[in-house]
PDB file of C-alpha atoms in Angstrom:
ATOM      1  CA  MET M   1      93.419 134.894  98.759  1.00  0.00           C
ATOM      2  CA  ALA M   2      90.901 134.191  95.791  1.00  0.00           C
ATOM      3  CA  GLN M   3      88.336 131.272  96.706  1.00  0.00           C
ATOM      4  CA  ASP M   4      87.392 127.939  94.642  1.00  0.00           C
ATOM      5  CA  PHE M   5      84.381 126.806  94.142  1.00  0.00           C
ATOM      6  CA  SER M   6      83.380 123.543  92.431  1.00  0.00           C
ATOM      7  CA  PHE M   7      80.788 121.147  91.761  1.00  0.00           C
ATOM      8  CA  ASP M   8      80.873 117.014  91.514  1.00  0.00           C
ATOM      9  CA  VAL M   9      79.376 115.343  88.140  1.00  0.00           C
ATOM     10  CA  VAL M  10      76.686 112.298  89.710  1.00  0.00           C
ATOM     11  CA  SER M  11      75.045 109.800  88.030  1.00  0.00           C
ATOM     12  CA  ARG M  12      72.455 108.433  90.817  1.00  0.00           C
ATOM     13  CA  VAL M  13      69.181 106.813  90.646  1.00  0.00           C
ATOM     14  CA  ASN M  14      66.372 106.907  93.017  1.00  0.00           C
ATOM     15  CA  LEU M  15      65.925 103.885  94.199  1.00  0.00           C
ATOM     16  CA  GLN M  16      63.028 104.616  96.721  1.00  0.00           C
ATOM     17  CA  GLY M  17      61.513 105.766  93.382  1.00  0.00           C
ATOM     18  CA  VAL M  18      62.677 102.592  91.090  1.00  0.00           C
ATOM     19  CA  GLU M  19      60.934 100.259  94.295  1.00  0.00           C
ATOM     20  CA  ASP M  20      57.209 102.765  93.550  1.00  0.00           C
ATOM     21  CA  ALA M  21      57.468 102.474  90.537  1.00  0.00           C
ATOM     22  CA  VAL M  22      57.736  98.585  90.949  1.00  0.00           C
ATOM     23  CA  ASN M  23      54.995  98.173  93.301  1.00  0.00           C
ATOM     24  CA  MET M  24      52.828 100.244  90.854  1.00  0.00           C
ATOM     25  CA  VAL M  25      53.483  98.189  88.041  1.00  0.00           C
ATOM     26  CA  MET M  26      52.534  94.922  89.928  1.00  0.00           C
ATOM     27  CA  LYS M  27      49.201  96.442  91.085  1.00  0.00           C
ATOM     28  CA  GLU M  28      48.629  97.394  87.460  1.00  0.00           C
ATOM     29  CA  ILE M  29      49.273  93.701  86.320  1.00  0.00           C
ATOM     30  CA  ALA M  30      47.547  92.560  89.203  1.00  0.00           C
ATOM     31  CA  ASN M  31      44.578  94.518  87.866  1.00  0.00           C
ATOM     32  CA  ARG M  32      44.464  94.475  84.291  1.00  0.00           C
ATOM     33  CA  PHE M  33      42.131  92.326  82.560  1.00  0.00           C
ATOM     34  CA  ASP M  34      44.509  91.357  79.692  1.00  0.00           C
ATOM     35  CA  PHE M  35      47.236  90.223  82.377  1.00  0.00           C
ATOM     36  CA  LYS M  36      44.567  87.841  84.392  1.00  0.00           C
ATOM     37  CA  GLY M  37      46.208  84.157  84.908  1.00  0.00           C
ATOM     38  CA  SER M  38      49.296  85.679  84.005  1.00  0.00           C
ATOM     39  CA  ILE M  39      52.710  85.212  85.477  1.00  0.00           C
ATOM     40  CA  SER M  40      54.463  88.688  84.360  1.00  0.00           C
ATOM     41  CA  ARG M  41      56.114  89.978  87.467  1.00  0.00           C
ATOM     42  CA  ILE M  42      59.198  92.029  88.222  1.00  0.00           C
ATOM     43  CA  GLU M  43      61.549  91.797  90.766  1.00  0.00           C
ATOM     44  CA  LEU M  44      63.470  94.465  92.364  1.00  0.00           C
ATOM     45  CA  ASN M  45      66.648  93.660  94.258  1.00  0.00           C
ATOM     46  CA  LYS M  46      68.955  96.320  95.678  1.00  0.00           C
ATOM     47  CA  LYS M  47      71.963  94.774  96.800  1.00  0.00           C
ATOM     48  CA  ASP M  48      72.602  94.077  93.521  1.00  0.00           C
ATOM     49  CA  ASN M  49      70.860  97.220  91.625  1.00  0.00           C
ATOM     50  CA  GLN M  50      68.755  95.180  89.312  1.00  0.00           C
ATOM     51  CA  LEU M  51      65.282  94.015  88.388  1.00  0.00           C
ATOM     52  CA  VAL M  52      64.446  91.522  86.218  1.00  0.00           C
ATOM     53  CA  ILE M  53      61.224  91.136  84.597  1.00  0.00           C
ATOM     54  CA  PHE M  54      59.386  87.922  84.177  1.00  0.00           C
ATOM     55  CA  ALA M  55      56.439  87.593  81.551  1.00  0.00           C
ATOM     56  CA  GLU M  56      54.625  84.252  79.111  1.00  0.00           C
ATOM     57  CA  ASP M  57      56.063  86.096  76.087  1.00  0.00           C
ATOM     58  CA  ASP M  58      57.893  88.974  74.341  1.00  0.00           C
ATOM     59  CA  ASN M  59      54.279  90.781  73.797  1.00  0.00           C
ATOM     60  CA  ARG M  60      53.872  91.223  77.471  1.00  0.00           C
ATOM     61  CA  LEU M  61      57.508  91.629  78.690  1.00  0.00           C
ATOM     62  CA  ARG M  62      57.463  94.675  76.133  1.00  0.00           C
ATOM     63  CA  THR M  63      53.783  95.556  77.718  1.00  0.00           C
ATOM     64  CA  VAL M  64      55.579  95.443  81.134  1.00  0.00           C
ATOM     65  CA  GLN M  65      58.807  97.053  80.220  1.00  0.00           C
ATOM     66  CA  ASP M  66      56.099 100.059  78.429  1.00  0.00           C
ATOM     67  CA  MET M  67      54.049 100.413  81.573  1.00  0.00           C
ATOM     68  CA  LEU M  68      57.693 100.313  84.263  1.00  0.00           C
ATOM     69  CA  ALA M  69      59.147 102.897  81.590  1.00  0.00           C
ATOM     70  CA  THR M  70      56.058 105.040  81.986  1.00  0.00           C
ATOM     71  CA  ARG M  71      55.571 104.624  86.509  1.00  0.00           C
ATOM     72  CA  LEU M  72      59.548 105.584  86.017  1.00  0.00           C
ATOM     73  CA  VAL M  73      58.871 108.910  84.139  1.00  0.00           C
ATOM     74  CA  LYS M  74      56.160 110.124  86.313  1.00  0.00           C
ATOM     75  CA  ARG M  75      58.695 109.476  89.289  1.00  0.00           C
ATOM     76  CA  GLY M  76      61.220 111.602  88.233  1.00  0.00           C
ATOM     77  CA  VAL M  77      63.959 108.759  87.545  1.00  0.00           C
ATOM     78  CA  PRO M  78      66.010 109.067  84.550  1.00  0.00           C
ATOM     79  CA  LEU M  79      65.486 105.663  82.137  1.00  0.00           C
ATOM     80  CA  LYS M  80      69.151 106.518  80.712  1.00  0.00           C
ATOM     81  CA  ASN M  81      70.125 104.762  83.636  1.00  0.00           C
ATOM     82  CA  PHE M  82      68.625 101.733  83.194  1.00  0.00           C
ATOM     83  CA  ASP M  83      70.704  98.801  81.044  1.00  0.00           C
ATOM     84  CA  TYR M  84      68.617  96.344  79.459  1.00  0.00           C
ATOM     85  CA  LYS M  85      70.139  92.980  78.353  1.00  0.00           C
ATOM     86  CA  ASN M  86      68.529  90.631  75.960  1.00  0.00           C
ATOM     87  CA  ALA M  87      65.285  88.705  77.018  1.00  0.00           C
ATOM     88  CA  GLU M  88      66.033  85.120  77.821  1.00  0.00           C
ATOM     89  CA  ALA M  89      64.029  81.859  77.721  1.00  0.00           C
ATOM     90  CA  ALA M  90      62.889  80.893  81.218  1.00  0.00           C
ATOM     91  CA  GLU M  91      60.858  78.170  82.872  1.00  0.00           C
ATOM     92  CA  ASN M  92      58.024  77.281  81.529  1.00  0.00           C
ATOM     93  CA  SER M  93      58.355  78.664  78.315  1.00  0.00           C
ATOM     94  CA  SER M  94      58.248  81.566  79.501  1.00  0.00           C
ATOM     95  CA  VAL M  95      60.967  85.003  79.178  1.00  0.00           C
ATOM     96  CA  ARG M  96      63.287  87.034  81.498  1.00  0.00           C
ATOM     97  CA  GLN M  97      64.597  89.980  80.855  1.00  0.00           C
ATOM     98  CA  THR M  98      67.483  91.518  83.244  1.00  0.00           C
ATOM     99  CA  VAL M  99      67.665  94.779  84.050  1.00  0.00           C
ATOM    100  CA  LYS M 100      70.801  96.311  85.423  1.00  0.00           C
ATOM    101  CA  ILE M 101      70.564  99.999  86.997  1.00  0.00           C
ATOM    102  CA  VAL M 102      73.478 101.929  86.424  1.00  0.00           C
ATOM    103  CA  GLN M 103      74.743 103.927  90.354  1.00  0.00           C
ATOM    104  CA  GLY M 104      77.699 106.404  89.865  1.00  0.00           C
ATOM    105  CA  LEU M 105      79.431 107.215  86.884  1.00  0.00           C
ATOM    106  CA  PRO M 106      81.474 104.687  84.933  1.00  0.00           C
ATOM    107  CA  SER M 107      84.752 105.083  84.434  1.00  0.00           C
ATOM    108  CA  ASP M 108      84.350 105.830  80.397  1.00  0.00           C
ATOM    109  CA  LYS M 109      82.167 108.397  80.960  1.00  0.00           C
ATOM    110  CA  ALA M 110      83.902 109.838  83.833  1.00  0.00           C
ATOM    111  CA  LYS M 111      86.355 110.317  81.059  1.00  0.00           C
ATOM    112  CA  ALA M 112      84.436 111.399  78.374  1.00  0.00           C
ATOM    113  CA  VAL M 113      83.061 114.297  81.032  1.00  0.00           C
ATOM    114  CA  VAL M 114      86.533 115.509  81.821  1.00  0.00           C
ATOM    115  CA  GLN M 115      87.280 115.199  78.125  1.00  0.00           C
ATOM    116  CA  MET M 116      84.600 117.667  77.171  1.00  0.00           C
ATOM    117  CA  VAL M 117      85.507 120.415  80.107  1.00  0.00           C
ATOM    118  CA  LYS M 118      89.264 120.170  79.090  1.00  0.00           C
ATOM    119  CA  GLY M 119      88.090 120.630  75.712  1.00  0.00           C
ATOM    120  CA  SER M 120      85.849 123.192  75.821  1.00  0.00           C
ATOM    121  CA  GLY M 121      88.585 125.934  76.471  1.00  0.00           C
ATOM    122  CA  ARG M 122      87.225 126.870  79.763  1.00  0.00           C
ATOM    123  CA  LYS M 123      89.169 127.874  83.072  1.00  0.00           C
ATOM    124  CA  ALA M 124      88.230 124.597  85.351  1.00  0.00           C
ATOM    125  CA  ILE M 125      90.199 121.546  86.556  1.00  0.00           C
ATOM    126  CA  PRO M 126      88.165 118.673  86.167  1.00  0.00           C
ATOM    127  CA  SER M 127      89.146 115.486  88.449  1.00  0.00           C
ATOM    128  CA  ILE M 128      87.600 111.716  88.675  1.00  0.00           C
ATOM    129  CA  GLN M 129      87.129 110.728  91.917  1.00  0.00           C
ATOM    130  CA  GLY M 130      85.856 107.472  92.409  1.00  0.00           C
ATOM    131  CA  GLU M 131      82.417 107.491  90.642  1.00  0.00           C
ATOM    132  CA  GLN M 132      81.893 111.479  90.401  1.00  0.00           C
ATOM    133  CA  VAL M 133      83.936 114.048  88.692  1.00  0.00           C
ATOM    134  CA  ARG M 134      84.666 117.199  90.710  1.00  0.00           C
ATOM    135  CA  VAL M 135      85.132 120.307  88.374  1.00  0.00           C
ATOM    136  CA  VAL M 136      87.075 123.195  90.207  1.00  0.00           C
ATOM    137  CA  SER M 137      87.555 126.993  89.094  1.00  0.00           C
ATOM    138  CA  LYS M 138      88.186 130.028  90.510  1.00  0.00           C
ATOM    139  CA  SER M 139      85.045 131.710  88.643  1.00  0.00           C
ATOM    140  CA  LYS M 140      81.010 130.560  89.405  1.00  0.00           C
ATOM    141  CA  ASP M 141      80.365 131.732  86.224  1.00  0.00           C
ATOM    142  CA  GLU M 142      82.676 129.363  84.681  1.00  0.00           C
ATOM    143  CA  LEU M 143      80.931 126.444  86.540  1.00  0.00           C
ATOM    144  CA  GLN M 144      77.794 127.362  85.519  1.00  0.00           C
ATOM    145  CA  ALA M 145      79.389 127.361  81.652  1.00  0.00           C
ATOM    146  CA  ILE M 146      80.487 124.097  82.251  1.00  0.00           C
ATOM    147  CA  ILE M 147      76.699 122.916  83.552  1.00  0.00           C
ATOM    148  CA  VAL M 148      75.067 123.913  80.876  1.00  0.00           C
ATOM    149  CA  LEU M 149      77.983 122.519  78.376  1.00  0.00           C
ATOM    150  CA  LEU M 150      78.022 119.333  80.289  1.00  0.00           C
ATOM    151  CA  LYS M 151      73.570 119.347  80.293  1.00  0.00           C
ATOM    152  CA  SER M 152      74.012 119.668  76.429  1.00  0.00           C
ATOM    153  CA  GLY M 153      75.578 116.486  75.922  1.00  0.00           C
ATOM    154  CA  ASP M 154      74.877 113.015  75.729  1.00  0.00           C
ATOM    155  CA  PHE M 155      77.340 110.295  77.797  1.00  0.00           C
ATOM    156  CA  GLY M 156      74.631 108.029  77.657  1.00  0.00           C
ATOM    157  CA  VAL M 157      73.689 108.538  81.278  1.00  0.00           C
ATOM    158  CA  ASP M 158      72.022 110.875  83.113  1.00  0.00           C
ATOM    159  CA  LEU M 159      73.868 113.550  84.819  1.00  0.00           C
ATOM    160  CA  GLN M 160      73.224 115.307  88.116  1.00  0.00           C
ATOM    161  CA  PHE M 161      75.448 118.046  89.563  1.00  0.00           C
ATOM    162  CA  GLU M 162      76.168 118.242  93.411  1.00  0.00           C
ATOM    163  CA  ASN M 163      77.472 119.970  95.755  1.00  0.00           C
ATOM    164  CA  TYR M 164      77.787 123.064  94.204  1.00  0.00           C
ATOM    165  CA  ARG M 165      79.953 125.502  96.184  1.00  0.00           C
TER     166      ARG M 165
END
């Protein structure tokens, strides 16, 4: 009897890396000369998977965003999984921006992954299981070809491949 091989396609963000990046940005804001007396800050809400960036004006908001993006990249956290909402006015003529951290594979992205695998003509069976997609095949070579195919596609989120067996 032939054994089936499989792997899972997931999209996860390392929240510890995000927390470290936020702490580093907060230290940099406290030490930078151009941010002296600034109310700029970043709040991380792990429970809701979101960041809130506060700043005096749009220029400082963009500067804090750039500082955060730099720190996230250095920590190996994918920037594709951050959904920046529009900046809104906050108290004392400051601005606030909410950034949603996308954890898991949203259903529309999972459907796109399944369609790409089915449309490739490879002998593999994709199935959506909650916030991940499992791909099963009788051949490890087919699975490796599908991983290469999925890496070449752009789904708007960073894909990771787990439980390759």
